[in-house]
CSV table of C-alpha atoms and ligand atoms in Angstrom, one decimal:
chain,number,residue,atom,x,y,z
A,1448,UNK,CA,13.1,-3.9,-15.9
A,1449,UNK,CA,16.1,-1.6,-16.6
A,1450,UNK,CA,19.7,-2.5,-16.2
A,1451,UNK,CA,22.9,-0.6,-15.2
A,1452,UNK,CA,23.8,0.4,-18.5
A,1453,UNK,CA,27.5,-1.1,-18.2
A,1454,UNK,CA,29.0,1.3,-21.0
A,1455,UNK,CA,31.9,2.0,-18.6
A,1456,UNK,CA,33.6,-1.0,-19.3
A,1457,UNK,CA,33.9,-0.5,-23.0
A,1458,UNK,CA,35.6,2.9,-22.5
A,1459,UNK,CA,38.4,0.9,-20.6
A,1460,UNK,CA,40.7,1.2,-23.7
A,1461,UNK,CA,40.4,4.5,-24.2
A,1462,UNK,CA,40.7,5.3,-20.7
A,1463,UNK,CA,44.7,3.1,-20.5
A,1464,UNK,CA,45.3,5.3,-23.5
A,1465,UNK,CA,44.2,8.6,-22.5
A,1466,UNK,CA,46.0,7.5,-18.8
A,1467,UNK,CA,49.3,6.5,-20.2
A,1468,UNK,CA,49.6,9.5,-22.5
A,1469,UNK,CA,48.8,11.2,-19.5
A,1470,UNK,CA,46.0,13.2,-19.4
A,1471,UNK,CA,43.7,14.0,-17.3
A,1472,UNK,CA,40.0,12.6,-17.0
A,1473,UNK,CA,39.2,15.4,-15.5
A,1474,UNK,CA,40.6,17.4,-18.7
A,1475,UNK,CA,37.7,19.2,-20.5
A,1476,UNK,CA,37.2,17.9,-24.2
A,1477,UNK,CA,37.0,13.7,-22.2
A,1478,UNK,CA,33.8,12.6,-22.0
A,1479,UNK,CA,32.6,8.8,-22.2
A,1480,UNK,CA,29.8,9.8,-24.7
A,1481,UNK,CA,31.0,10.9,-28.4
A,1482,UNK,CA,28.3,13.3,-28.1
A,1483,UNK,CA,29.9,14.5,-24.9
A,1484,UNK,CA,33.7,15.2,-26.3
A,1485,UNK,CA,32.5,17.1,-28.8
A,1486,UNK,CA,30.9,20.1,-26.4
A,1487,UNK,CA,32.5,22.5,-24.0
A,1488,UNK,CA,32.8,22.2,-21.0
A,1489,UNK,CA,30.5,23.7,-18.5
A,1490,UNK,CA,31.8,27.0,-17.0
A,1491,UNK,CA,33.4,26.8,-13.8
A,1492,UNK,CA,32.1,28.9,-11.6
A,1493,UNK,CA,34.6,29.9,-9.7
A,1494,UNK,CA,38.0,30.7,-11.1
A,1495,UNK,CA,40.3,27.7,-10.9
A,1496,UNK,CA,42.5,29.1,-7.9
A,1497,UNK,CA,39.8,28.7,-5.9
A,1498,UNK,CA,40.0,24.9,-6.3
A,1499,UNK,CA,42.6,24.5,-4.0
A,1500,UNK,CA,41.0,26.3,-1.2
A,1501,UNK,CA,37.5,24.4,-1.4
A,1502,UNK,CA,35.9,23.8,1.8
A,1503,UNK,CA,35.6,20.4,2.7
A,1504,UNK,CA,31.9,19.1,2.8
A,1505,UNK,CA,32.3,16.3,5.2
A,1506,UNK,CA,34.1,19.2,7.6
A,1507,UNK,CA,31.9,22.0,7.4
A,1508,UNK,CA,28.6,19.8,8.1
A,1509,UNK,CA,30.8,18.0,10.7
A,1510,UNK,CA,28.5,19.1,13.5
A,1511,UNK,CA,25.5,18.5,11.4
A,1512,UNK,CA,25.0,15.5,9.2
A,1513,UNK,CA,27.4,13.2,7.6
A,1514,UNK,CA,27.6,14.0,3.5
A,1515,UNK,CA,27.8,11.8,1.6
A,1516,UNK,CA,28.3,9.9,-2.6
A,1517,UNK,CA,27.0,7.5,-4.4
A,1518,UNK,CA,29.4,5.0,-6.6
A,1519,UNK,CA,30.2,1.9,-7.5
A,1520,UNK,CA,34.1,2.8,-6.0
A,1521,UNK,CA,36.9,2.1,-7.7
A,1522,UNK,CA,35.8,0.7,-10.4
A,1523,UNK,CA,37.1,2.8,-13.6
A,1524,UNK,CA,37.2,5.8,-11.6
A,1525,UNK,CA,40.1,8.3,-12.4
A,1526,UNK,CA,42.7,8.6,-9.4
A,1527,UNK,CA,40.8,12.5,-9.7
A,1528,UNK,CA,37.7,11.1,-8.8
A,1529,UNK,CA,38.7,8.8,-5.7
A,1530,UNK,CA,40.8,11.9,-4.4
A,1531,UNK,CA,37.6,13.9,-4.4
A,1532,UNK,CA,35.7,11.3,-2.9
A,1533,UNK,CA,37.7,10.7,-0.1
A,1534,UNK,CA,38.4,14.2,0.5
A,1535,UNK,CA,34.9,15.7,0.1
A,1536,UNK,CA,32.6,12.5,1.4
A,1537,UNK,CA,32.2,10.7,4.9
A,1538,UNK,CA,30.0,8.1,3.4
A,1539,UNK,CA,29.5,6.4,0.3
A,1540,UNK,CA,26.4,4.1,-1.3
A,1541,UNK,CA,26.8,1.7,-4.0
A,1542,UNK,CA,25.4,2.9,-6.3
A,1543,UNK,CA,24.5,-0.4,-8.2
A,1544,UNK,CA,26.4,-3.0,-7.2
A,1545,UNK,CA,24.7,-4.1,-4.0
A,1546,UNK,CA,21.5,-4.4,-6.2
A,1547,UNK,CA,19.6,-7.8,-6.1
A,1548,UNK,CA,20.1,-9.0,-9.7
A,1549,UNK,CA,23.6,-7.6,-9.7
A,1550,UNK,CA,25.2,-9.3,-6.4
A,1551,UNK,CA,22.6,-11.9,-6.7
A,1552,UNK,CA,21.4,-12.7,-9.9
A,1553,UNK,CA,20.0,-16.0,-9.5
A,1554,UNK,CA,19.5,-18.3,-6.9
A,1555,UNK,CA,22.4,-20.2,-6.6
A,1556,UNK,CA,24.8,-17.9,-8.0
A,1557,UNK,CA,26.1,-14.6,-5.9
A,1558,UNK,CA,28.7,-12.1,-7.6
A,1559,UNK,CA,30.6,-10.7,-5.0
A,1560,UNK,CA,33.4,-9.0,-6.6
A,1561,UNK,CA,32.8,-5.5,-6.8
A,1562,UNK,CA,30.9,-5.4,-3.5
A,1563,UNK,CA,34.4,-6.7,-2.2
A,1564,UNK,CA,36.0,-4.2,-3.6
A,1565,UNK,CA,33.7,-1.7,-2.9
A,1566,UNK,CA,34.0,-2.4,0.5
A,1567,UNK,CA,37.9,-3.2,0.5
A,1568,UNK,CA,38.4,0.4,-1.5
A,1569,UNK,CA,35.9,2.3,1.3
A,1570,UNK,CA,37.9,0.6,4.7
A,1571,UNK,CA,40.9,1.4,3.3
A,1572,UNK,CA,40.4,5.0,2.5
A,1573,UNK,CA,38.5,5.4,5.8
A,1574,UNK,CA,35.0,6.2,4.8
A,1575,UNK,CA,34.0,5.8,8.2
A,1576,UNK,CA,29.7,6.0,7.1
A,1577,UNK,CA,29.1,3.0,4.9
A,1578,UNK,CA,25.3,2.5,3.7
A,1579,UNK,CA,24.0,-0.1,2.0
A,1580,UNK,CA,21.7,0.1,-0.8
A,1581,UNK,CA,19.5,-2.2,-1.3
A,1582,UNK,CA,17.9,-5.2,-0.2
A,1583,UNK,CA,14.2,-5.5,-1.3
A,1584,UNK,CA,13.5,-3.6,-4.3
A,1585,UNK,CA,11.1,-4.3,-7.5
A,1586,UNK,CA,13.8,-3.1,-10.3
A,1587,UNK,CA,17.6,-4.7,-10.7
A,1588,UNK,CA,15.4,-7.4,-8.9
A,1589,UNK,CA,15.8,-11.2,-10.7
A,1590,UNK,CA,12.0,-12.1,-11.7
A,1591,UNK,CA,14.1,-15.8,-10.0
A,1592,UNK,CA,13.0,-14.3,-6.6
A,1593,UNK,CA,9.2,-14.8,-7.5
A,1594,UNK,CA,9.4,-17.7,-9.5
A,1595,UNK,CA,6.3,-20.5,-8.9
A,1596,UNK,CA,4.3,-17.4,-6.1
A,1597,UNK,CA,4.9,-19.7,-3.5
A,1598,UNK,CA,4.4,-17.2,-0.5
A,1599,UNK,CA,6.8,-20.1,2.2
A,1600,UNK,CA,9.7,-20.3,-0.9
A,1601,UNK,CA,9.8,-16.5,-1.8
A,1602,UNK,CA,9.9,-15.8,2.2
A,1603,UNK,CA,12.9,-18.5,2.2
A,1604,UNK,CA,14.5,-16.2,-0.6
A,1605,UNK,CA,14.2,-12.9,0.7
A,1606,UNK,CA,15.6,-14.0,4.1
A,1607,UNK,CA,18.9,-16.1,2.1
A,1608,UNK,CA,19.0,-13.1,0.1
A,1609,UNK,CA,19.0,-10.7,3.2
A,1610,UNK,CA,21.4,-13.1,5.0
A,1611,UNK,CA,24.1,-13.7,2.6
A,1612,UNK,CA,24.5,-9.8,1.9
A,1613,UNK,CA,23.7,-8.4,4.7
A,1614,UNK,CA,25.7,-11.0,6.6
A,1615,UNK,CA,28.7,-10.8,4.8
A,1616,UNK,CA,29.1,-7.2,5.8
A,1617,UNK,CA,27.6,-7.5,9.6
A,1618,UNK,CA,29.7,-5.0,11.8
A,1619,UNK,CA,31.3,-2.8,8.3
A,1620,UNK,CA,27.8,-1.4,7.1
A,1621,UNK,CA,26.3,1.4,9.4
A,1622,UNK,CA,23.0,1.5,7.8
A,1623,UNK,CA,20.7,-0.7,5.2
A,1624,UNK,CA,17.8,0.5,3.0
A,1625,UNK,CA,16.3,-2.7,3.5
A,1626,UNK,CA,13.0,-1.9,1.4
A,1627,UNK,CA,13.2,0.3,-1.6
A,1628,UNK,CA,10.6,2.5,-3.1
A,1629,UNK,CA,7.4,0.0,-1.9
A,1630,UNK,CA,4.8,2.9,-2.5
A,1631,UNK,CA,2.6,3.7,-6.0
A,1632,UNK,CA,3.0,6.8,-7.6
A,1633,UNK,CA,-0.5,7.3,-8.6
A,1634,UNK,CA,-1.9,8.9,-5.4
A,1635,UNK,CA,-5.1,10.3,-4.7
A,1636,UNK,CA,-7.1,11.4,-1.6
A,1637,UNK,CA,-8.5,8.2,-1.4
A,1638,UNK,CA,-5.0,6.1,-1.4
A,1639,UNK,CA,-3.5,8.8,0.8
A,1640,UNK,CA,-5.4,7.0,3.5
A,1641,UNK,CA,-3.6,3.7,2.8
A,1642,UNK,CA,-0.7,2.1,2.2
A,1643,UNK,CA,-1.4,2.5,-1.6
A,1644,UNK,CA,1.6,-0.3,-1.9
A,1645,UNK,CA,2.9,-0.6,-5.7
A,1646,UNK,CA,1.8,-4.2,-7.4
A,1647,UNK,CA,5.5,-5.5,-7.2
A,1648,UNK,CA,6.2,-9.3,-6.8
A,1649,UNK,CA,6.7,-8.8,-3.4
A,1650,UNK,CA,3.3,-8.1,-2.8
A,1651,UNK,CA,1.4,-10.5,-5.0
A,1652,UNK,CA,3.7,-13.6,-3.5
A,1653,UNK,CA,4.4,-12.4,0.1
A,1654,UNK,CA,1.6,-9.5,0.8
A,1655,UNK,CA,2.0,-6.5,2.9
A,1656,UNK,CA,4.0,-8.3,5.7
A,1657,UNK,CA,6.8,-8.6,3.5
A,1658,UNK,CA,8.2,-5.2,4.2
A,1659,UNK,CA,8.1,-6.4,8.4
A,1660,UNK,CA,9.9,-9.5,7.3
A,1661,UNK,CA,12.6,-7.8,5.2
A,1662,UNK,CA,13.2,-5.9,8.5
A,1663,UNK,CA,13.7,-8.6,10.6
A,1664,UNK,CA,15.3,-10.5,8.4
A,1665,UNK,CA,17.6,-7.5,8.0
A,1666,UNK,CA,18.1,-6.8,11.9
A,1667,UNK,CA,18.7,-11.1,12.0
A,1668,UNK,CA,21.6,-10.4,9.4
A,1669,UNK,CA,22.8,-7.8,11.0
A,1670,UNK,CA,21.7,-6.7,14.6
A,1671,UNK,CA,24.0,-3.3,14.8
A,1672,UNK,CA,22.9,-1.9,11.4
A,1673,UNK,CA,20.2,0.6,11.1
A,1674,UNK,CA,17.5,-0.1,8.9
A,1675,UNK,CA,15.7,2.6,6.4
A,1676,UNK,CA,12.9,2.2,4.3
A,1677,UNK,CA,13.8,4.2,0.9
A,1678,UNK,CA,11.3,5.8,-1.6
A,1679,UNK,CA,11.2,8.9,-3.5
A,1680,UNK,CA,8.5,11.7,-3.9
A,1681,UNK,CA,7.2,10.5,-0.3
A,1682,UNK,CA,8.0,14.1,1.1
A,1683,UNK,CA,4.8,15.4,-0.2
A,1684,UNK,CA,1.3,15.2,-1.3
A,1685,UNK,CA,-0.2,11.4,-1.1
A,1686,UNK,CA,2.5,9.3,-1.1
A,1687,UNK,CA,4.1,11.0,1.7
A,1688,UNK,CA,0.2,10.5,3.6
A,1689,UNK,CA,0.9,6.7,2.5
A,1690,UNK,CA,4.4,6.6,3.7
A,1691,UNK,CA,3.0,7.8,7.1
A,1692,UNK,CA,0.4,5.4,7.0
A,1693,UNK,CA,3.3,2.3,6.1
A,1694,UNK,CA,5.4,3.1,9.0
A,1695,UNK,CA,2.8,3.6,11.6
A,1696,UNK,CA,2.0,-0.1,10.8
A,1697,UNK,CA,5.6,-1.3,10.5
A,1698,UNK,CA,6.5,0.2,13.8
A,1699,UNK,CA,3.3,-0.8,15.1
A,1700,UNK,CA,4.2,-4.4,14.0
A,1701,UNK,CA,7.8,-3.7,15.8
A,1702,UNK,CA,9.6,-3.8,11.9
A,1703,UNK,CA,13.0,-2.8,13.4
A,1704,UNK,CA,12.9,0.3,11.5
A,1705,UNK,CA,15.3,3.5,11.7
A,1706,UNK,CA,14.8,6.0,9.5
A,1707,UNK,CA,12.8,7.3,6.4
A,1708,UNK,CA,15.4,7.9,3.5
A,1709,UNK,CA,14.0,10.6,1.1
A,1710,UNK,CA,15.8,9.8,-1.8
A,1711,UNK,CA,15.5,13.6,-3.1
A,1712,UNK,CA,16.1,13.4,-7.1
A,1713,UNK,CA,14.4,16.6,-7.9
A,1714,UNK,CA,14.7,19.6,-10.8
A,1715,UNK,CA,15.2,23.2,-10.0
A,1716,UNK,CA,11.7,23.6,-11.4
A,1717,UNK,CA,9.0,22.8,-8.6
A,1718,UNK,CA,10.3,21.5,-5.5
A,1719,UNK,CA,7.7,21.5,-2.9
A,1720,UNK,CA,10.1,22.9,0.0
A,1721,UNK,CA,7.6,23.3,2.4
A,1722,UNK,CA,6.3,20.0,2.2
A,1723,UNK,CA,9.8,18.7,2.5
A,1724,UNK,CA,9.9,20.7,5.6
A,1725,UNK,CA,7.2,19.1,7.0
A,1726,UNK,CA,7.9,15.4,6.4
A,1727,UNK,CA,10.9,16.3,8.0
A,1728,UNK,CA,9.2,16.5,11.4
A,1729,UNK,CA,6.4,14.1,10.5
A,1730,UNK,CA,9.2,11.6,10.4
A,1731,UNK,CA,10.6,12.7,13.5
A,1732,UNK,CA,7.1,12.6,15.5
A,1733,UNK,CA,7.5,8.7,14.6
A,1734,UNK,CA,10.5,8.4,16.6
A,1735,UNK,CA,12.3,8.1,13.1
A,1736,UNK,CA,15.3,9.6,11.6
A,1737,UNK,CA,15.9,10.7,7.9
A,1738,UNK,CA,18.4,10.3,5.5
A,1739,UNK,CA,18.5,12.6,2.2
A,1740,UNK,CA,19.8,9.5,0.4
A,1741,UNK,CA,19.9,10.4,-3.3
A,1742,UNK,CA,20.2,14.0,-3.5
A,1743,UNK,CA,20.5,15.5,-7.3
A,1744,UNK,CA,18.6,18.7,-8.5
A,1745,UNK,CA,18.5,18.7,-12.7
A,1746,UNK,CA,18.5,22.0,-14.1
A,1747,UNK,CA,17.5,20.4,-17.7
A,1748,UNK,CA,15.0,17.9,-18.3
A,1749,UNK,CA,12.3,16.2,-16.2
A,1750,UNK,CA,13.4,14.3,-12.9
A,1751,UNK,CA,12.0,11.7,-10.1
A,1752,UNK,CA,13.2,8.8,-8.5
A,1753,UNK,CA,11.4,6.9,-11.6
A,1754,UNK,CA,14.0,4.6,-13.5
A,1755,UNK,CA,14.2,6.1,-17.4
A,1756,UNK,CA,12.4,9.2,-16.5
A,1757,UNK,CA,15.2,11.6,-17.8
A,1758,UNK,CA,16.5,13.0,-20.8
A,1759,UNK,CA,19.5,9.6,-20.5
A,1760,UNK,CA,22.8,10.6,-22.0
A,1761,UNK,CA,22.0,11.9,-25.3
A,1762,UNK,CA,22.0,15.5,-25.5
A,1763,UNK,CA,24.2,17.2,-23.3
A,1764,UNK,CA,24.3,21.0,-23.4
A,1765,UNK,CA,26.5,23.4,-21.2
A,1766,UNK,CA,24.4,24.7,-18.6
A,1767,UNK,CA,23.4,28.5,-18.6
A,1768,UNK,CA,24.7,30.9,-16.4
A,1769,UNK,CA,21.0,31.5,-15.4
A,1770,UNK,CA,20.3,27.7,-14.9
A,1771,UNK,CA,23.3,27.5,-12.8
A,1772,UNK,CA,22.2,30.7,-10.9
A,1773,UNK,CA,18.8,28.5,-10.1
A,1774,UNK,CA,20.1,25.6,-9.5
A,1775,UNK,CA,22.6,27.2,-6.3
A,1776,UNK,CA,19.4,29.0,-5.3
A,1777,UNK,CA,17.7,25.6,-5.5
A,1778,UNK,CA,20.6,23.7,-3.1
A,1779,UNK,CA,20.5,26.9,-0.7
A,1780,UNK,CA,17.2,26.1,0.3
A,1781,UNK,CA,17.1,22.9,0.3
A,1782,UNK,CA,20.4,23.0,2.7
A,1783,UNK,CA,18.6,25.6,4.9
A,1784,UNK,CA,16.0,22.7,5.4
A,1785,UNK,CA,18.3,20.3,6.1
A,1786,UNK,CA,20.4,22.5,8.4
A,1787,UNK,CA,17.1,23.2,10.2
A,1788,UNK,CA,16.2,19.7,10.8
A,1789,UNK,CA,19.9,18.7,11.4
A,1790,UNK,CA,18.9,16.7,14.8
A,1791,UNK,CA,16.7,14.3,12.8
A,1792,UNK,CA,18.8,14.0,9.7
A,1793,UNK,CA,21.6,11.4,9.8
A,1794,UNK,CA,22.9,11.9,6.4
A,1795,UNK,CA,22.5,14.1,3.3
A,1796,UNK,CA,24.0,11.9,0.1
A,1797,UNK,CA,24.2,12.8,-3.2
A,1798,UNK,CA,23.1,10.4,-6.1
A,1799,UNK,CA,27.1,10.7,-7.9
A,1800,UNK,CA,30.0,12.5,-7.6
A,1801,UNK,CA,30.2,15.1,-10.0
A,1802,UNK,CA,28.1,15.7,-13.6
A,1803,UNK,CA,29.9,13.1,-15.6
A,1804,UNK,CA,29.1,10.7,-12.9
A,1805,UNK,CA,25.8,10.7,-12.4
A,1806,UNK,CA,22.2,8.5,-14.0
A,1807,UNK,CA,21.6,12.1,-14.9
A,1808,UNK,CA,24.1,12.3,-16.9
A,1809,UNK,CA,23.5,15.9,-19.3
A,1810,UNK,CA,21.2,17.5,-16.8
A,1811,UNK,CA,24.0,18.5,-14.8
A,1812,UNK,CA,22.6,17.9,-11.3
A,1813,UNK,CA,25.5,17.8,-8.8
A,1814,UNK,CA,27.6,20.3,-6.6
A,1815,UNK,CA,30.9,19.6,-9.2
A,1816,UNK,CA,31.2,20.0,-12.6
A,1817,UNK,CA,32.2,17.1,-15.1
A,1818,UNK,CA,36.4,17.9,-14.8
A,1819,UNK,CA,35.2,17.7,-10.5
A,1820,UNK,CA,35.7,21.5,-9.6
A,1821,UNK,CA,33.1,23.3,-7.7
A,1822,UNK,CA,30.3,25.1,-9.2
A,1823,UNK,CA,27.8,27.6,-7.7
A,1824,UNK,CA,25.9,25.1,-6.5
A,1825,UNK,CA,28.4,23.8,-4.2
A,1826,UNK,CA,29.2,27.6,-2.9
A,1827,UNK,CA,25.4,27.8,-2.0
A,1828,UNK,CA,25.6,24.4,0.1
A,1829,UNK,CA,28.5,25.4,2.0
A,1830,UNK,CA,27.6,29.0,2.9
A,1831,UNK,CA,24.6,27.5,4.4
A,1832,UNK,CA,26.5,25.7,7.0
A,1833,UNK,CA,28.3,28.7,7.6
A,1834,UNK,CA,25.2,30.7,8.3
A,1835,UNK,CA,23.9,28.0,10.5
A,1836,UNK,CA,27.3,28.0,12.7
A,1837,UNK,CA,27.8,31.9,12.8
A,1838,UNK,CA,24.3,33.6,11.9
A,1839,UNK,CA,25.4,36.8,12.8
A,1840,UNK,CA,28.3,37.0,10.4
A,1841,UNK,CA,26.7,35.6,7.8
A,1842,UNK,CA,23.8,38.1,7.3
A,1843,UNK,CA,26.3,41.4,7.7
B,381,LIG,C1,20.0,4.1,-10.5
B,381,LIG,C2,21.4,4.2,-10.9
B,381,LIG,O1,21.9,5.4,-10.5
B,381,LIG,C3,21.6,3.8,-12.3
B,381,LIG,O2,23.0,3.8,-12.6
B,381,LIG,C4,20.9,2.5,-12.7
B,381,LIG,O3,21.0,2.3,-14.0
B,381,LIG,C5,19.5,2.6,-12.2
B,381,LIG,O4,19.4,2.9,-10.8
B,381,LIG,N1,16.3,5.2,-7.1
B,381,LIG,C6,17.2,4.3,-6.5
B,381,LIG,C7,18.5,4.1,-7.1
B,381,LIG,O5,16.9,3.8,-5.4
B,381,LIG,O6,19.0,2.8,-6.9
B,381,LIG,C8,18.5,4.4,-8.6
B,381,LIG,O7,19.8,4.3,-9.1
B,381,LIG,C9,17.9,5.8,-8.8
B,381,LIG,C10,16.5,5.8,-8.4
């Protein structure tokens, strides 16, 4: 199983230091990784003046889809960082805390401290589009939850679990992934005509209802919030003929659920727009809607929703001009998709806030750079939803 790796924390020193001396933590040279202070920082591609004039994304897809962040908010975020938030975002997703073994990490004992905050931090700044993330999941999950594969008892868990966190919140969260990432990677013809559900604990105690109970559990908890199942790589090939297969039977089974959430953690090498295009509308032919719910596009290093996958934090090069190039080519289509299908998507988020806050941390994946200007990527995103509005004037 892999943890948060909590090095935040330990930087907190350095951080009251570098604060009361007061610099910036958006100044280039500050990094939370030794490896990190020593490099440059990337280019920004666009001179600095044009900071201050930045579109807005939660404006400029105002007619679209909200836009959202992930982050464990405040926490040891620079004042920097929470500005951008608030100004760029209309929603924001925990990005760990709401985890099972973090909030919940054994039976008796919940941790509600920085999922109070969390929340406390997104009411008062106004973040009207709160999302939850995540009930039912296999990782950050405490082996507790499973413990004597008693099918009655672990049903008794997941419903206190679902209860006490989804309950606490009734009426502040607008939508839950209430099952997380419930379908095997291996695919093959032959799976792609089932389920092909991955061997979690959830299975072997509960089997293939528990994703039925999780929803109503989760619509129990909370009856206003709506209710996604969550996986990545389900927008093509196999899995995404599994993922049709799941929610035909959930919905069949009335499983309260409202959208698909394609968690979107892809490289600028090899993503399989068309496909993406297609799931799209395969969701919507379900009566579903969709949520890009982890958006980040690596332009070093391997990617995939799969925990470890990456290259971590230890080597961190400046991106290329040419890599930067790809990776604002990458965004532009993959906004041009999502403008396209803007009826049926709810919400586009983005898995961080900028390149120093990310899991990807050295492959650069996000629309701002590590000191939270701009880059080209973030350009390419937001002419897109100026094409969409005024075609015409887009193409002279
Ligand atoms: C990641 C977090 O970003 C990391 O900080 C953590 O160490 C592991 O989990 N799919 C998901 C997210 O649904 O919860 C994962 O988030 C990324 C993959």
């Amino acid at each position: 199983m892999h943890e948060t790796p909590d090095f935040l924390p330990r930087r907190r020193d350095a951080l009251a230091f570098l604060l009361a001396s007061g610099a910036s933590l958006c100044s280039p040279g500050f990094g939370f990784g030794a490896e990190q202070s020593a490099r440059p920082a990337a280019a920004p591609s666009k001179p600095a003046a044009a900071d201050r004039t930045a579109p807005l994304l939660k404006d400029v897809f105002k007619s679209h889809f909200a836009v959202g962040m992930a982050g464990d908010v405040p926490g040891n975020y620079s004042e920097r960082e929470l500005a951008l938030v608030r100004e760029q975002f209309n929603a924001v997703t925990p990005e760990n805390c709401m985890k099972p073994s973090l909030v919940h990490p054994s039976e008796n004992q919940w941790r509600f401290e920085r999922t109070d905050a969390f929340m406390n931090w997104c009411v008062e700044n106004k973040i009207a589009f709160i999302h939850g993330h995540t009930l039912l999941w296999h990782h950050q999950t405490g082996d507790w939850f499973f413990q004597g594969d008693d099918k009655a008892v672990v049903i008794q868990r997941m419903k206190s679990h679902i209860d006490g966190l989804a309950g606490r919140y009734k009426g502040k969260i607008r939508s839950w992934d209430v099952v997380n990432e419930a379908i095997d990677d291996r695919g093959d013809a032959r799976t792609a005509e089932t389920e092909n559900l991955r061997k979690t604990g959830w299975l072997r105690t509960v089997g293939p209802e528990f994703l039925t109970l999780a929803f109503q559990f989760a619509r129990q908890a909370d009856p206003a919030a709506q209710l996604y199942y969550n996986d990545y790589g389900i927008e093509a090939g196999p899995k995404h003929a599994s993922s049709m297969v799941l929610l035909r039977r959930l919905l069949k089974e009335k499983a309260p659920v409202y959208g698909v959430g394609i968690q979107g953690h892809w490289s600028t090498r090899g993503i399989p727009y068309d496909a993406l295009d297609r799931s799209i509308a395969d969701y919507a032919s379900l009566g579903l809607k969709v949520a890009i719910s982890e958006l980040d596009v690596t332009i070093a290093g391997a990617s995939g929703g799969q925990l470890g996958g990456a290259g971590g934090r230890r080597e961190v090069r400046p991106p290329t001009a040419e890599e930067l190039q790809a990776q604002a080519d990458a965004y532009a289509k993959l906004f041009a998709i999502f403008v396209k299908h803007k009826d049926v998507i709810d919400r586009i988020t983005f898995w961080g806030l900028n390149d120093r806050r990310t899991w990807r941390y050295g492959q650069h994946p996000l629309l701002f750079d590590a000191e939270c200007r701009p880059k080209s990527a973030f350009w390419a995103v937001v002419e897109q939803a100026n094409r969409s509005i005024r075609p015409a004037a887009a193409s002279r």
